[in-house]
mmCIF file with all atom_site columns, C-alpha atoms in Angstrom:
data_model
loop_
_atom_site.group_PDB
_atom_site.id
_atom_site.type_symbol
_atom_site.label_atom_id
_atom_site.label_alt_id
_atom_site.label_comp_id
_atom_site.label_asym_id
_atom_site.label_entity_id
_atom_site.label_seq_id
_atom_site.pdbx_PDB_ins_code
_atom_site.Cartn_x
_atom_site.Cartn_y
_atom_site.Cartn_z
_atom_site.occupancy
_atom_site.B_iso_or_equiv
_atom_site.pdbx_formal_charge
_atom_site.auth_seq_id
_atom_site.auth_comp_id
_atom_site.auth_asym_id
_atom_site.auth_atom_id
_atom_site.pdbx_PDB_model_num
ATOM 1   C CA . MET A 1 1   ? 48.938 36.065 49.992 1.00 0.00 ? 1   MET A CA 1
ATOM 2   C CA . GLN A 1 2   ? 48.311 33.999 52.750 1.00 0.00 ? 2   GLN A CA 1
ATOM 3   C CA . ILE A 1 3   ? 49.033 30.710 50.676 1.00 0.00 ? 3   ILE A CA 1
ATOM 4   C CA . GLU A 1 4   ? 52.517 32.614 50.467 1.00 0.00 ? 4   GLU A CA 1
ATOM 5   C CA . SER A 1 5   ? 52.571 33.282 53.245 1.00 0.00 ? 5   SER A CA 1
ATOM 6   C CA . ARG A 1 6   ? 52.283 30.116 55.082 1.00 0.00 ? 6   ARG A CA 1
ATOM 7   C CA . ILE A 1 7   ? 54.756 28.718 52.612 1.00 0.00 ? 7   ILE A CA 1
ATOM 8   C CA . ASP A 1 8   ? 57.329 30.682 53.361 1.00 0.00 ? 8   ASP A CA 1
ATOM 9   C CA . GLN A 1 9   ? 56.759 30.132 57.297 1.00 0.00 ? 9   GLN A CA 1
ATOM 10  C CA . LYS A 1 10  ? 57.627 27.020 56.758 1.00 0.00 ? 10  LYS A CA 1
ATOM 11  C CA . PRO A 1 11  ? 61.568 26.724 58.164 1.00 0.00 ? 11  PRO A CA 1
ATOM 12  C CA . ASN A 1 12  ? 61.792 23.266 56.313 1.00 0.00 ? 12  ASN A CA 1
ATOM 13  C CA . ILE A 1 13  ? 60.676 25.391 52.651 1.00 0.00 ? 13  ILE A CA 1
ATOM 14  C CA . SER A 1 14  ? 62.623 28.486 53.769 1.00 0.00 ? 14  SER A CA 1
ATOM 15  C CA . LYS A 1 15  ? 65.572 26.816 54.451 1.00 0.00 ? 15  LYS A CA 1
ATOM 16  C CA . ASP A 1 16  ? 65.421 24.478 50.936 1.00 0.00 ? 16  ASP A CA 1
ATOM 17  C CA . LEU A 1 17  ? 64.493 27.716 48.450 1.00 0.00 ? 17  LEU A CA 1
ATOM 18  C CA . THR A 1 18  ? 67.772 30.208 50.588 1.00 0.00 ? 18  THR A CA 1
ATOM 19  C CA . LEU A 1 19  ? 69.863 26.535 49.962 1.00 0.00 ? 19  LEU A CA 1
ATOM 20  C CA . TRP A 1 20  ? 68.495 26.506 45.959 1.00 0.00 ? 20  TRP A CA 1
ATOM 21  C CA . ASN A 1 21  ? 69.041 30.410 45.973 1.00 0.00 ? 21  ASN A CA 1
ATOM 22  C CA . GLN A 1 22  ? 72.089 30.369 45.890 1.00 0.00 ? 22  GLN A CA 1
ATOM 23  C CA . GLN A 1 23  ? 75.229 30.899 42.775 1.00 0.00 ? 23  GLN A CA 1
ATOM 24  C CA . GLY A 1 24  ? 74.638 29.192 39.802 1.00 0.00 ? 24  GLY A CA 1
ATOM 25  C CA . SER A 1 25  ? 71.142 28.659 40.328 1.00 0.00 ? 25  SER A CA 1
ATOM 26  C CA . ARG A 1 26  ? 68.055 30.403 41.257 1.00 0.00 ? 26  ARG A CA 1
ATOM 27  C CA . VAL A 1 27  ? 64.254 29.036 42.371 1.00 0.00 ? 27  VAL A CA 1
ATOM 28  C CA . LEU A 1 28  ? 61.252 29.978 40.272 1.00 0.00 ? 28  LEU A CA 1
ATOM 29  C CA . ARG A 1 29  ? 57.940 29.991 42.116 1.00 0.00 ? 29  ARG A CA 1
ATOM 30  C CA . GLY A 1 30  ? 55.000 28.713 40.240 1.00 0.00 ? 30  GLY A CA 1
ATOM 31  C CA . ASN A 1 31  ? 51.490 30.513 40.431 1.00 0.00 ? 31  ASN A CA 1
ATOM 32  C CA . ILE A 1 32  ? 49.384 28.952 42.805 1.00 0.00 ? 32  ILE A CA 1
ATOM 33  C CA . ILE A 1 33  ? 46.591 27.085 40.902 1.00 0.00 ? 33  ILE A CA 1
ATOM 34  C CA . ALA A 1 34  ? 43.196 27.737 43.374 1.00 0.00 ? 34  ALA A CA 1
ATOM 35  C CA . LEU A 1 35  ? 41.117 24.331 43.654 1.00 0.00 ? 35  LEU A CA 1
ATOM 36  C CA . PRO A 1 36  ? 37.667 24.388 44.352 1.00 0.00 ? 36  PRO A CA 1
ATOM 37  C CA . VAL A 1 37  ? 37.119 20.966 46.304 1.00 0.00 ? 37  VAL A CA 1
ATOM 38  C CA . THR A 1 38  ? 33.910 20.066 48.516 1.00 0.00 ? 38  THR A CA 1
ATOM 39  C CA . GLY A 1 39  ? 34.329 22.493 52.090 1.00 0.00 ? 39  GLY A CA 1
ATOM 40  C CA . GLY A 1 40  ? 36.802 24.953 50.203 1.00 0.00 ? 40  GLY A CA 1
ATOM 41  C CA . PHE A 1 41  ? 39.867 24.854 47.966 1.00 0.00 ? 41  PHE A CA 1
ATOM 42  C CA . LEU A 1 42  ? 43.232 22.833 47.307 1.00 0.00 ? 42  LEU A CA 1
ATOM 43  C CA . TYR A 1 43  ? 46.439 25.542 46.422 1.00 0.00 ? 43  TYR A CA 1
ATOM 44  C CA . VAL A 1 44  ? 48.712 24.455 44.205 1.00 0.00 ? 44  VAL A CA 1
ATOM 45  C CA . GLU A 1 45  ? 52.075 25.432 43.872 1.00 0.00 ? 45  GLU A CA 1
ATOM 46  C CA . SER A 1 46  ? 54.888 24.203 42.132 1.00 0.00 ? 46  SER A CA 1
ATOM 47  C CA . ILE A 1 47  ? 58.350 25.141 43.264 1.00 0.00 ? 47  ILE A CA 1
ATOM 48  C CA . TYR A 1 48  ? 61.594 24.763 40.005 1.00 0.00 ? 48  TYR A CA 1
ATOM 49  C CA . ILE A 1 49  ? 65.586 25.201 40.079 1.00 0.00 ? 49  ILE A CA 1
ATOM 50  C CA . GLN A 1 50  ? 66.882 26.893 36.739 1.00 0.00 ? 50  GLN A CA 1
ATOM 51  C CA . ALA A 1 51  ? 70.380 26.810 37.337 1.00 0.00 ? 51  ALA A CA 1
ATOM 52  C CA . ASN A 1 52  ? 72.113 30.006 35.330 1.00 0.00 ? 52  ASN A CA 1
ATOM 53  C CA . GLU A 1 53  ? 73.094 28.038 32.139 1.00 0.00 ? 53  GLU A CA 1
ATOM 54  C CA . ALA A 1 54  ? 70.243 26.017 32.376 1.00 0.00 ? 54  ALA A CA 1
ATOM 55  C CA . ARG A 1 55  ? 67.542 27.055 29.232 1.00 0.00 ? 55  ARG A CA 1
ATOM 56  C CA . MET A 1 56  ? 64.543 24.512 30.924 1.00 0.00 ? 56  MET A CA 1
ATOM 57  C CA . PRO A 1 57  ? 63.844 24.606 34.740 1.00 0.00 ? 57  PRO A CA 1
ATOM 58  C CA . GLN A 1 58  ? 63.116 21.636 36.791 1.00 0.00 ? 58  GLN A CA 1
ATOM 59  C CA . LEU A 1 59  ? 60.833 20.599 38.908 1.00 0.00 ? 59  LEU A CA 1
ATOM 60  C CA . LYS A 1 60  ? 62.104 20.421 43.119 1.00 0.00 ? 60  LYS A CA 1
ATOM 61  C CA . LYS A 1 61  ? 59.162 20.270 45.218 1.00 0.00 ? 61  LYS A CA 1
ATOM 62  C CA . VAL A 1 62  ? 55.516 20.342 45.083 1.00 0.00 ? 62  VAL A CA 1
ATOM 63  C CA . VAL A 1 63  ? 53.830 22.436 47.876 1.00 0.00 ? 63  VAL A CA 1
ATOM 64  C CA . LEU A 1 64  ? 49.773 21.750 48.418 1.00 0.00 ? 64  LEU A CA 1
ATOM 65  C CA . ALA A 1 65  ? 47.590 23.424 50.838 1.00 0.00 ? 65  ALA A CA 1
ATOM 66  C CA . MET A 1 66  ? 44.233 22.513 52.069 1.00 0.00 ? 66  MET A CA 1
ATOM 67  C CA . GLY A 1 67  ? 42.151 23.925 54.904 1.00 0.00 ? 67  GLY A CA 1
ATOM 68  C CA . ASP A 1 68  ? 45.074 24.214 57.751 1.00 0.00 ? 68  ASP A CA 1
ATOM 69  C CA . ARG A 1 69  ? 47.746 20.950 56.198 1.00 0.00 ? 69  ARG A CA 1
ATOM 70  C CA . LEU A 1 70  ? 50.600 21.924 54.174 1.00 0.00 ? 70  LEU A CA 1
ATOM 71  C CA . ILE A 1 71  ? 52.230 19.636 52.276 1.00 0.00 ? 71  ILE A CA 1
ATOM 72  C CA . TYR A 1 72  ? 55.936 20.561 50.815 1.00 0.00 ? 72  TYR A CA 1
ATOM 73  C CA . ARG A 1 73  ? 56.981 16.882 48.638 1.00 0.00 ? 73  ARG A CA 1
ATOM 74  C CA . ASP A 1 74  ? 58.669 15.858 45.821 1.00 0.00 ? 74  ASP A CA 1
ATOM 75  C CA . THR A 1 75  ? 55.810 15.341 42.912 1.00 0.00 ? 75  THR A CA 1
ATOM 76  C CA . PHE A 1 76  ? 52.221 15.949 43.451 1.00 0.00 ? 76  PHE A CA 1
ATOM 77  C CA . GLU A 1 77  ? 51.176 12.341 43.242 1.00 0.00 ? 77  GLU A CA 1
ATOM 78  C CA . GLU A 1 78  ? 53.234 12.121 46.434 1.00 0.00 ? 78  GLU A CA 1
ATOM 79  C CA . ALA A 1 79  ? 51.615 15.300 48.024 1.00 0.00 ? 79  ALA A CA 1
ATOM 80  C CA . LEU A 1 80  ? 48.423 14.363 47.013 1.00 0.00 ? 80  LEU A CA 1
ATOM 81  C CA . ALA A 1 81  ? 48.929 10.542 48.373 1.00 0.00 ? 81  ALA A CA 1
ATOM 82  C CA . ASP A 1 82  ? 50.370 12.447 51.826 1.00 0.00 ? 82  ASP A CA 1
ATOM 83  C CA . LEU A 1 83  ? 47.089 14.758 51.909 1.00 0.00 ? 83  LEU A CA 1
ATOM 84  C CA . THR A 1 84  ? 44.757 12.218 50.981 1.00 0.00 ? 84  THR A CA 1
ATOM 85  C CA . GLY A 1 85  ? 46.282 9.482  53.594 1.00 0.00 ? 85  GLY A CA 1
ATOM 86  C CA . GLY A 1 86  ? 46.283 7.169  50.428 1.00 0.00 ? 86  GLY A CA 1
ATOM 87  C CA . PRO A 1 87  ? 48.822 4.936  48.929 1.00 0.00 ? 87  PRO A CA 1
ATOM 88  C CA . MET A 1 88  ? 50.791 6.756  46.274 1.00 0.00 ? 88  MET A CA 1
ATOM 89  C CA . PRO A 1 89  ? 49.076 5.940  43.150 1.00 0.00 ? 89  PRO A CA 1
ATOM 90  C CA . SER A 1 90  ? 51.029 4.369  40.286 1.00 0.00 ? 90  SER A CA 1
ATOM 91  C CA . ARG A 1 91  ? 50.208 6.155  37.212 1.00 0.00 ? 91  ARG A CA 1
ATOM 92  C CA . PRO A 1 92  ? 50.513 5.814  33.774 1.00 0.00 ? 92  PRO A CA 1
ATOM 93  C CA . ALA A 1 93  ? 53.021 7.377  31.627 1.00 0.00 ? 93  ALA A CA 1
ATOM 94  C CA . ALA A 1 94  ? 51.389 11.449 31.722 1.00 0.00 ? 94  ALA A CA 1
ATOM 95  C CA . THR A 1 95  ? 48.134 11.887 29.338 1.00 0.00 ? 95  THR A CA 1
ATOM 96  C CA . VAL A 1 96  ? 47.544 15.410 27.807 1.00 0.00 ? 96  VAL A CA 1
ATOM 97  C CA . VAL A 1 97  ? 44.246 16.005 28.314 1.00 0.00 ? 97  VAL A CA 1
ATOM 98  C CA . ALA A 1 98  ? 42.436 18.536 25.210 1.00 0.00 ? 98  ALA A CA 1
ATOM 99  C CA . SER A 1 99  ? 41.991 22.067 26.957 1.00 0.00 ? 99  SER A CA 1
ATOM 100 C CA . GLY A 1 100 ? 38.372 22.223 26.546 1.00 0.00 ? 100 GLY A CA 1
ATOM 101 C CA . SER A 1 101 ? 37.166 19.149 27.109 1.00 0.00 ? 101 SER A CA 1
ATOM 102 C CA . ALA A 1 102 ? 35.638 17.896 29.797 1.00 0.00 ? 102 ALA A CA 1
ATOM 103 C CA . PRO A 1 103 ? 34.855 14.447 31.695 1.00 0.00 ? 103 PRO A CA 1
ATOM 104 C CA . ALA A 1 104 ? 32.095 12.622 30.732 1.00 0.00 ? 104 ALA A CA 1
ATOM 105 C CA . PRO A 1 105 ? 29.490 12.502 33.242 1.00 0.00 ? 105 PRO A CA 1
ATOM 106 C CA . ALA A 1 106 ? 28.855 9.257  34.984 1.00 0.00 ? 106 ALA A CA 1
ATOM 107 C CA . ALA A 1 107 ? 26.794 6.642  34.188 1.00 0.00 ? 107 ALA A CA 1
ATOM 108 C CA . SER A 1 108 ? 26.716 4.758  38.036 1.00 0.00 ? 108 SER A CA 1
ATOM 109 C CA . ALA A 1 109 ? 28.073 5.246  40.993 1.00 0.00 ? 109 ALA A CA 1
ATOM 110 C CA . LYS A 1 110 ? 30.823 3.928  40.869 1.00 0.00 ? 110 LYS A CA 1
ATOM 111 C CA . ASN A 1 111 ? 31.757 5.257  37.991 1.00 0.00 ? 111 ASN A CA 1
ATOM 112 C CA . ILE A 1 112 ? 31.350 8.826  40.380 1.00 0.00 ? 112 ILE A CA 1
ATOM 113 C CA . PRO A 1 113 ? 35.199 9.540  40.011 1.00 0.00 ? 113 PRO A CA 1
ATOM 114 C CA . THR A 1 114 ? 36.996 10.167 43.635 1.00 0.00 ? 114 THR A CA 1
ATOM 115 C CA . LEU A 1 115 ? 38.625 13.447 44.501 1.00 0.00 ? 115 LEU A CA 1
ATOM 116 C CA . GLU A 1 116 ? 42.248 12.446 44.020 1.00 0.00 ? 116 GLU A CA 1
ATOM 117 C CA . GLU A 1 117 ? 41.010 11.668 40.279 1.00 0.00 ? 117 GLU A CA 1
ATOM 118 C CA . ARG A 1 118 ? 39.766 15.027 40.210 1.00 0.00 ? 118 ARG A CA 1
ATOM 119 C CA . LEU A 1 119 ? 42.658 16.582 41.452 1.00 0.00 ? 119 LEU A CA 1
ATOM 120 C CA . ARG A 1 120 ? 45.293 14.617 39.146 1.00 0.00 ? 120 ARG A CA 1
ATOM 121 C CA . THR A 1 121 ? 42.952 14.950 36.148 1.00 0.00 ? 121 THR A CA 1
ATOM 122 C CA . LEU A 1 122 ? 43.172 19.459 37.342 1.00 0.00 ? 122 LEU A CA 1
ATOM 123 C CA . HIS A 1 123 ? 46.346 18.824 37.038 1.00 0.00 ? 123 HIS A CA 1
ATOM 124 C CA . ASP A 1 124 ? 47.271 17.753 34.092 1.00 0.00 ? 124 ASP A CA 1
ATOM 125 C CA . GLN A 1 125 ? 44.882 19.791 32.736 1.00 0.00 ? 125 GLN A CA 1
ATOM 126 C CA . ALA A 1 126 ? 46.487 23.000 34.207 1.00 0.00 ? 126 ALA A CA 1
ATOM 127 C CA . GLU A 1 127 ? 49.559 21.771 33.145 1.00 0.00 ? 127 GLU A CA 1
ATOM 128 C CA . GLN A 1 128 ? 48.425 21.845 30.033 1.00 0.00 ? 128 GLN A CA 1
ATOM 129 C CA . LEU A 1 129 ? 47.116 25.387 29.744 1.00 0.00 ? 129 LEU A CA 1
ATOM 130 C CA . THR A 1 130 ? 50.588 26.806 31.378 1.00 0.00 ? 130 THR A CA 1
ATOM 131 C CA . ARG A 1 131 ? 52.601 24.816 28.286 1.00 0.00 ? 131 ARG A CA 1
ATOM 132 C CA . GLU A 1 132 ? 50.624 26.151 25.716 1.00 0.00 ? 132 GLU A CA 1
ATOM 133 C CA . LEU A 1 133 ? 50.447 29.540 27.288 1.00 0.00 ? 133 LEU A CA 1
ATOM 134 C CA . GLU A 1 134 ? 54.441 29.458 27.480 1.00 0.00 ? 134 GLU A CA 1
ATOM 135 C CA . LYS A 1 135 ? 53.823 28.925 23.628 1.00 0.00 ? 135 LYS A CA 1
ATOM 136 C CA . LEU A 1 136 ? 52.203 31.556 22.925 1.00 0.00 ? 136 LEU A CA 1
ATOM 137 C CA . GLU A 1 137 ? 54.165 34.100 24.943 1.00 0.00 ? 137 GLU A CA 1
ATOM 138 C CA . LYS A 1 138 ? 57.559 32.925 23.276 1.00 0.00 ? 138 LYS A CA 1
ATOM 139 C CA . GLU A 1 139 ? 55.711 33.037 19.983 1.00 0.00 ? 139 GLU A CA 1
ATOM 140 C CA . ALA A 1 140 ? 54.271 37.178 20.654 1.00 0.00 ? 140 ALA A CA 1
ATOM 141 C CA . ALA A 1 141 ? 58.032 37.522 22.036 1.00 0.00 ? 141 ALA A CA 1
ATOM 142 C CA . LYS A 1 142 ? 59.011 36.375 18.489 1.00 0.00 ? 142 LYS A CA 1
ATOM 143 C CA . LYS A 1 143 ? 56.642 38.996 17.253 1.00 0.00 ? 143 LYS A CA 1
#
């Protein structure tokens, strides 16, 4: 709830949410995902906009919060690059990570994933699990 409050208190975010929540569309806020990282947690929230006549919402923004930093960007990659201070990574086509699979242990120090790589993997896994959950919910609603 504290992260939600911080997001709501940011003037640029609040302004956008109000603008997008006008007639003909509505804002949908995704569940906040808390990812443990060294020294604390990284919180991720996706913000979607859905036109009244559209069936599928469209990803509009991504919010990352860590410590006292709050990043608000168009994509997860942009937000992560801003948070880590690195260049925006070039990313191959979306990789689907099977739920329940764990990364193989590193063979050497060169193979230890960076924080950015770990976060991207966790984000991809969260997206896959969300899609699977939505599918199960739709199937349960039909019964």
